[in-house]
PDB file of C-alpha atoms in Angstrom:
ATOM      1  CA  MET A1209      32.930  -1.726  19.797  1.00 55.00           C
ATOM      2  CA  ARG A1210      32.453  -2.233  16.064  1.00 59.00           C
ATOM      3  CA  SER A1211      28.959  -3.666  16.619  1.00 55.00           C
ATOM      4  CA  TRP A1212      27.945  -0.446  18.407  1.00 53.00           C
ATOM      5  CA  ARG A1213      29.039   1.634  15.416  1.00 58.00           C
ATOM      6  CA  ILE A1214      27.060  -0.561  13.033  1.00 57.00           C
ATOM      7  CA  LEU A1215      24.066  -0.427  15.329  1.00 54.00           C
ATOM      8  CA  SER A1216      24.232   3.345  15.713  1.00 62.00           C
ATOM      9  CA  SER A1217      24.543   3.747  11.922  1.00 62.00           C
ATOM     10  CA  TRP A1218      21.438   1.640  11.369  1.00 56.00           C
ATOM     11  CA  THR A1219      19.597   3.480  14.102  1.00 62.00           C
ATOM     12  CA  ALA A1220      20.398   6.798  12.435  1.00 60.00           C
ATOM     13  CA  VAL A1221      19.245   5.495   9.031  1.00 60.00           C
ATOM     14  CA  ILE A1222      15.942   4.204  10.428  1.00 58.00           C
ATOM     15  CA  LEU A1223      15.358   7.392  12.414  1.00 55.00           C
ATOM     16  CA  LEU A1224      15.989   9.502   9.315  1.00 55.00           C
ATOM     17  CA  PHE A1225      13.729   7.261   7.226  1.00 55.00           C
ATOM     18  CA  ASN A1226      10.887   7.541   9.765  1.00 56.00           C
ATOM     19  CA  LEU A1227      11.282  11.312  10.006  1.00 52.00           C
ATOM     20  CA  VAL A1228      11.126  11.726   6.222  1.00 53.00           C
ATOM     21  CA  SER A1229       8.123   9.423   5.818  1.00 53.00           C
ATOM     22  CA  SER A1230       6.227  11.052   8.698  1.00 51.00           C
ATOM     23  CA  ALA A1231       6.960  14.565   7.408  1.00 54.00           C
ATOM     24  CA  VAL A1232       5.150  13.722   4.174  1.00 64.00           C
ATOM     25  CA  ALA A1233       2.104  12.190   5.899  1.00 78.00           C
ATOM     26  CA  LYS A1234      -0.906  14.081   7.276  1.00 90.00           C
ATOM     27  CA  ARG A1235      -3.004  13.086  10.261  1.00 95.00           C
ATOM     28  CA  HIS A1236      -6.768  13.406   9.794  1.00 95.00           C
ATOM     29  CA  VAL A1237      -8.482  13.583  13.203  1.00 95.00           C
ATOM     30  CA  VAL A1238     -12.103  12.573  13.789  1.00 95.00           C
ATOM     31  CA  TYR A1239     -13.806  12.719  17.191  1.00 95.00           C
ATOM     32  CA  TRP A1240     -16.269   9.853  16.890  1.00 94.00           C
ATOM     33  CA  ASN A1241     -19.197  10.660  19.173  1.00 92.00           C
ATOM     34  CA  SER A1242     -22.829  11.710  18.904  1.00 90.00           C
ATOM     35  CA  THR A1243     -22.012  15.402  19.507  1.00 90.00           C
ATOM     36  CA  ASN A1244     -20.154  15.592  16.163  1.00 92.00           C
ATOM     37  CA  PRO A1245     -22.869  16.982  13.823  1.00 92.00           C
ATOM     38  CA  ARG A1246     -21.027  16.061  10.606  1.00 91.00           C
ATOM     39  CA  LEU A1247     -20.874  12.387  11.630  1.00 90.00           C
ATOM     40  CA  THR A1248     -24.534  12.227  12.627  1.00 89.00           C
ATOM     41  CA  ALA A1249     -25.661  14.069   9.471  1.00 88.00           C
ATOM     42  CA  GLY A1250     -23.744  11.522   7.377  1.00 83.00           C
ATOM     43  CA  ASP A1251     -22.029  14.157   5.238  1.00 85.00           C
ATOM     44  CA  MET A1252     -18.493  13.894   6.642  1.00 92.00           C
ATOM     45  CA  SER A1253     -16.010  13.066   3.907  1.00 93.00           C
ATOM     46  CA  ILE A1254     -12.205  13.174   4.003  1.00 94.00           C
ATOM     47  CA  GLN A1255      -9.781  12.914   1.106  1.00 94.00           C
ATOM     48  CA  VAL A1256      -6.541  11.161   2.057  1.00 94.00           C
ATOM     49  CA  ASN A1257      -3.258  10.358   0.359  1.00 93.00           C
ATOM     50  CA  PHE A1258      -1.090   7.312   0.791  1.00 90.00           C
ATOM     51  CA  ASN A1259       0.927   7.372   4.049  1.00 90.00           C
ATOM     52  CA  ASP A1260      -1.658   9.643   5.718  1.00 93.00           C
ATOM     53  CA  TYR A1261      -3.242   8.548   8.990  1.00 94.00           C
ATOM     54  CA  LEU A1262      -6.872   8.530  10.008  1.00 94.00           C
ATOM     55  CA  ASP A1263      -7.033   9.068  13.782  1.00 96.00           C
ATOM     56  CA  ILE A1264     -10.355   8.143  15.379  1.00 95.00           C
ATOM     57  CA  TYR A1265     -10.883   9.386  18.945  1.00 96.00           C
ATOM     58  CA  CYS A1266     -13.468   7.481  20.952  1.00 93.00           C
ATOM     59  CA  PRO A1267     -16.049   9.122  23.256  1.00 92.00           C
ATOM     60  CA  HIS A1268     -14.408  10.061  26.559  1.00 91.00           C
ATOM     61  CA  TYR A1269     -15.742  11.143  29.933  1.00 87.00           C
ATOM     62  CA  PRO A1270     -13.065  12.262  32.427  1.00 82.00           C
ATOM     63  CA  ASP A1271     -15.152  11.235  35.445  1.00 74.00           C
ATOM     64  CA  ASP A1272     -18.558   9.790  36.274  1.00 64.00           C
ATOM     65  CA  GLY A1273     -19.968  13.230  37.150  1.00 62.00           C
ATOM     66  CA  THR A1274     -19.751  14.627  33.607  1.00 59.00           C
ATOM     67  CA  LEU A1275     -22.535  12.361  32.364  1.00 62.00           C
ATOM     68  CA  GLY A1276     -25.305  13.324  34.703  1.00 59.00           C
ATOM     69  CA  SER A1277     -27.855  10.519  34.679  1.00 60.00           C
ATOM     70  CA  GLY A1278     -27.006   9.205  31.186  1.00 74.00           C
ATOM     71  CA  GLN A1279     -24.894   6.247  30.113  1.00 83.00           C
ATOM     72  CA  PRO A1280     -21.503   6.768  28.423  1.00 88.00           C
ATOM     73  CA  GLU A1281     -21.372   6.171  24.683  1.00 89.00           C
ATOM     74  CA  SER A1282     -19.964   2.774  23.770  1.00 90.00           C
ATOM     75  CA  LEU A1283     -19.795   1.757  20.124  1.00 91.00           C
ATOM     76  CA  ALA A1284     -18.168  -0.418  17.490  1.00 90.00           C
ATOM     77  CA  LEU A1285     -16.790   1.014  14.246  1.00 91.00           C
ATOM     78  CA  TYR A1286     -17.124  -0.907  11.005  1.00 89.00           C
ATOM     79  CA  LEU A1287     -15.642  -0.625   7.541  1.00 89.00           C
ATOM     80  CA  VAL A1288     -18.696  -1.254   5.365  1.00 87.00           C
ATOM     81  CA  LYS A1289     -19.785  -1.380   1.734  1.00 84.00           C
ATOM     82  CA  GLU A1290     -21.505   1.633   0.212  1.00 82.00           C
ATOM     83  CA  SER A1291     -24.943  -0.002   0.371  1.00 77.00           C
ATOM     84  CA  SER A1292     -24.596  -0.593   4.136  1.00 73.00           C
ATOM     85  CA  PHE A1293     -23.253   2.931   4.579  1.00 75.00           C
ATOM     86  CA  ARG A1294     -26.590   4.409   3.573  1.00 71.00           C
ATOM     87  CA  GLY A1295     -28.503   2.652   6.341  1.00 68.00           C
ATOM     88  CA  CYS A1296     -26.056   2.188   9.237  1.00 69.00           C
ATOM     89  CA  VAL A1297     -26.731  -1.514   9.673  1.00 68.00           C
ATOM     90  CA  GLU A1298     -24.380  -4.371  10.479  1.00 65.00           C
ATOM     91  CA  THR A1299     -24.023  -6.677   7.496  1.00 67.00           C
ATOM     92  CA  THR A1300     -22.148  -9.879   6.836  1.00 71.00           C
ATOM     93  CA  GLY A1301     -19.618  -8.053   4.643  1.00 76.00           C
ATOM     94  CA  ALA A1302     -18.776  -5.425   7.285  1.00 83.00           C
ATOM     95  CA  ILE A1303     -15.302  -5.478   8.823  1.00 85.00           C
ATOM     96  CA  ARG A1304     -15.263  -4.642  12.502  1.00 87.00           C
ATOM     97  CA  ARG A1305     -12.274  -2.305  12.874  1.00 90.00           C
ATOM     98  CA  TRP A1306     -12.433  -1.024  16.458  1.00 91.00           C
ATOM     99  CA  GLU A1307     -14.545  -0.949  19.565  1.00 92.00           C
ATOM    100  CA  CYS A1308     -14.852   2.161  21.706  1.00 92.00           C
ATOM    101  CA  ASN A1309     -15.674   0.550  25.048  1.00 90.00           C
ATOM    102  CA  THR A1310     -13.546   2.456  27.603  1.00 90.00           C
ATOM    103  CA  PRO A1311     -15.247   5.855  27.943  1.00 89.00           C
ATOM    104  CA  HIS A1312     -13.564   6.498  31.316  1.00 88.00           C
ATOM    105  CA  ALA A1313      -9.990   5.767  30.166  1.00 90.00           C
ATOM    106  CA  PRO A1314      -7.651   7.375  32.737  1.00 89.00           C
ATOM    107  CA  PHE A1315      -5.295   9.064  30.244  1.00 89.00           C
ATOM    108  CA  GLY A1316      -7.806  10.643  27.889  1.00 90.00           C
ATOM    109  CA  PRO A1317      -9.783   9.370  24.919  1.00 92.00           C
ATOM    110  CA  VAL A1318      -8.787   6.120  23.261  1.00 94.00           C
ATOM    111  CA  ARG A1319      -7.346   6.723  19.786  1.00 95.00           C
ATOM    112  CA  PHE A1320      -7.330   4.268  16.900  1.00 94.00           C
ATOM    113  CA  SER A1321      -5.120   5.002  13.900  1.00 92.00           C
ATOM    114  CA  GLU A1322      -5.525   3.689  10.386  1.00 90.00           C
ATOM    115  CA  LYS A1323      -2.537   4.162   8.081  1.00 91.00           C
ATOM    116  CA  ILE A1324      -3.623   4.713   4.503  1.00 91.00           C
ATOM    117  CA  GLN A1325      -1.347   2.458   2.477  1.00 89.00           C
ATOM    118  CA  ARG A1326      -1.555   0.277  -0.568  1.00 88.00           C
ATOM    119  CA  PHE A1327       0.472  -2.559   0.918  1.00 85.00           C
ATOM    120  CA  THR A1328       0.855  -3.484   4.583  1.00 80.00           C
ATOM    121  CA  PRO A1329       3.250  -5.952   6.217  1.00 79.00           C
ATOM    122  CA  PHE A1330       0.870  -6.370   9.172  1.00 77.00           C
ATOM    123  CA  SER A1331      -1.911  -8.951   9.343  1.00 75.00           C
ATOM    124  CA  LEU A1332      -4.416  -6.556  10.962  1.00 73.00           C
ATOM    125  CA  GLY A1333      -3.630  -3.672   8.611  1.00 76.00           C
ATOM    126  CA  PHE A1334      -6.002  -2.739   5.826  1.00 83.00           C
ATOM    127  CA  GLU A1335      -4.850  -2.154   2.245  1.00 88.00           C
ATOM    128  CA  PHE A1336      -6.376   0.751   0.345  1.00 90.00           C
ATOM    129  CA  MET A1337      -6.706   1.208  -3.413  1.00 91.00           C
ATOM    130  CA  PRO A1338      -6.143   4.544  -5.177  1.00 92.00           C
ATOM    131  CA  GLY A1339      -9.247   6.360  -6.405  1.00 92.00           C
ATOM    132  CA  GLN A1340     -11.589   4.286  -4.225  1.00 92.00           C
ATOM    133  CA  HIS A1341     -14.077   5.296  -1.532  1.00 94.00           C
ATOM    134  CA  TYR A1342     -14.181   3.586   1.865  1.00 93.00           C
ATOM    135  CA  TYR A1343     -17.033   3.851   4.326  1.00 91.00           C
ATOM    136  CA  TYR A1344     -16.995   3.740   8.120  1.00 91.00           C
ATOM    137  CA  SER A1345     -20.093   3.556  10.274  1.00 90.00           C
ATOM    138  CA  SER A1346     -20.781   2.711  13.881  1.00 89.00           C
ATOM    139  CA  LEU A1347     -23.328   0.829  15.911  1.00 86.00           C
ATOM    140  CA  PRO A1348     -23.842   1.053  19.673  1.00 86.00           C
ATOM    141  CA  THR A1349     -22.569  -1.893  21.693  1.00 84.00           C
ATOM    142  CA  ASP A1350     -24.870  -3.853  24.000  1.00 80.00           C
ATOM    143  CA  GLU A1351     -23.480  -2.011  27.052  1.00 78.00           C
ATOM    144  CA  GLY A1352     -24.094   1.489  25.693  1.00 77.00           C
ATOM    145  CA  PRO A1353     -27.140   3.658  25.072  1.00 82.00           C
ATOM    146  CA  ALA A1354     -28.945   3.937  21.743  1.00 85.00           C
ATOM    147  CA  LEU A1355     -26.987   6.261  19.439  1.00 87.00           C
ATOM    148  CA  PRO A1356     -27.720   8.036  16.181  1.00 87.00           C
ATOM    149  CA  CYS A1357     -26.210   6.662  12.996  1.00 85.00           C
ATOM    150  CA  MET A1358     -22.658   8.061  12.564  1.00 90.00           C
ATOM    151  CA  LYS A1359     -20.901   7.773   9.209  1.00 91.00           C
ATOM    152  CA  LEU A1360     -17.646   8.795   7.517  1.00 93.00           C
ATOM    153  CA  ARG A1361     -16.547   8.484   3.897  1.00 94.00           C
ATOM    154  CA  ILE A1362     -12.848   8.292   3.005  1.00 94.00           C
ATOM    155  CA  THR A1363     -11.628   8.940  -0.541  1.00 94.00           C
ATOM    156  CA  VAL A1364      -8.126   7.754  -1.381  1.00 95.00           C
ATOM    157  CA  CYS A1365      -6.220   9.864  -3.885  1.00 89.00           C
ATOM    158  CA  CYS A1366      -5.417   9.190  -6.907  1.00 78.00           C
ATOM    159  CA  GLU A1367      -7.003   7.475  -9.854  1.00 60.00           C
ATOM    160  CA  HIS A1368      -5.037   4.645 -11.423  1.00 54.00           C
ATOM    161  CA  THR A1369      -3.059   6.465 -14.124  1.00 56.00           C
ATOM    162  CA  SER A1370       0.576   6.401 -15.079  1.00 50.00           C
ATOM    163  CA  GLU A1371       1.202   8.900 -12.249  1.00 56.00           C
ATOM    164  CA  GLY A1372      -0.943   6.780  -9.946  1.00 52.00           C
ATOM    165  CA  SER A1373       1.080   3.700 -10.898  1.00 53.00           C
ATOM    166  CA  LYS A1374       4.261   5.493  -9.896  1.00 58.00           C
ATOM    167  CA  LEU A1375       2.604   6.449  -6.616  1.00 57.00           C
ATOM    168  CA  ILE A1376       1.617   2.821  -5.959  1.00 56.00           C
ATOM    169  CA  GLN A1377       5.132   1.576  -6.743  1.00 59.00           C
ATOM    170  CA  GLY A1378       6.623   4.225  -4.465  1.00 62.00           C
ATOM    171  CA  GLU A1379       4.212   3.322  -1.665  1.00 62.00           C
ATOM    172  CA  ARG A1380       5.034  -0.369  -2.010  1.00 60.00           C
ATOM    173  CA  LEU A1381       8.771   0.363  -1.935  1.00 64.00           C
ATOM    174  CA  LEU A1382       8.358   2.652   1.088  1.00 65.00           C
ATOM    175  CA  SER A1383       6.364   0.015   3.018  1.00 62.00           C
ATOM    176  CA  GLN A1384       8.814  -2.745   2.187  1.00 62.00           C
ATOM    177  CA  LEU A1385      11.838  -0.599   3.026  1.00 68.00           C
ATOM    178  CA  GLN A1386      10.338   0.397   6.366  1.00 66.00           C
ATOM    179  CA  TYR A1387       9.542  -3.247   7.182  1.00 62.00           C
ATOM    180  CA  TYR A1388      13.058  -4.420   6.241  1.00 64.00           C
ATOM    181  CA  CYS A1389      14.726  -1.628   8.222  1.00 64.00           C
ATOM    182  CA  VAL A1390      12.783  -2.593  11.341  1.00 64.00           C
ATOM    183  CA  THR A1391      13.609  -6.278  10.761  1.00 68.00           C
ATOM    184  CA  VAL A1392      17.327  -5.516  10.352  1.00 67.00           C
ATOM    185  CA  LEU A1393      17.302  -3.378  13.485  1.00 67.00           C
ATOM    186  CA  GLN A1394      15.652  -6.197  15.453  1.00 67.00           C
ATOM    187  CA  TYR A1395      18.270  -8.606  14.094  1.00 68.00           C
ATOM    188  CA  TYR A1396      21.112  -6.336  15.221  1.00 68.00           C
ATOM    189  CA  PHE A1397      19.563  -5.934  18.671  1.00 67.00           C
ATOM    190  CA  SER A1398      19.362  -9.709  19.039  1.00 67.00           C
ATOM    191  CA  ILE A1399      23.020 -10.066  17.980  1.00 71.00           C
ATOM    192  CA  LEU A1400      23.982  -7.351  20.431  1.00 64.00           C
ATOM    193  CA  THR A1401      22.128  -9.195  23.205  1.00 66.00           C
ATOM    194  CA  VAL A1402      23.993 -12.422  22.393  1.00 62.00           C
ATOM    195  CA  ILE A1403      27.333 -10.573  22.374  1.00 70.00           C
ATOM    196  CA  ARG A1404      26.591  -9.067  25.791  1.00 64.00           C
ATOM    197  CA  MET A1405      25.700 -12.484  27.227  1.00 63.00           C
ATOM    198  CA  GLU A1406      29.030 -13.978  26.140  1.00 62.00           C
TER     199      GLU A1406
END
């Protein structure tokens, strides 16, 4: 019975921690398709803070009849350098982040989320620097039709100052604390499983 109390205490702590960290974060939503005039004009720019999320929604067609005679949009999104951003071309330095290749997904548009953080415990996560600009662009995949160049610029707040240093340290602590809380919770679940088996 004691293990359940410990487990429920940890669960409450992690739940509270996630609620507090998510209350501070904003979600920036971008519908990535050729009907978004700000993406095709190349003037879309978003300023983000640490712990914010960038949510990219892929092109979606609820059924085959909504397209008419055209092909559904299918594209790959890249994180590119500023020089590549100007021309919408795939370069050797580009990082392929996501591929929008399921335009008829049964439960709505596919969403990819990028958490804006200085440090990440995940191998596929991307680490952002304060005061820097990051550039996303897309290219059509081989299966899809030709598409206009679509681009997005992300600016991460804040410049590296004494306040920015405090922000970086806080972000690092928050990431590490979240990672350790999840690890401890997984450890307690495994212990609980062993106790039940005995």
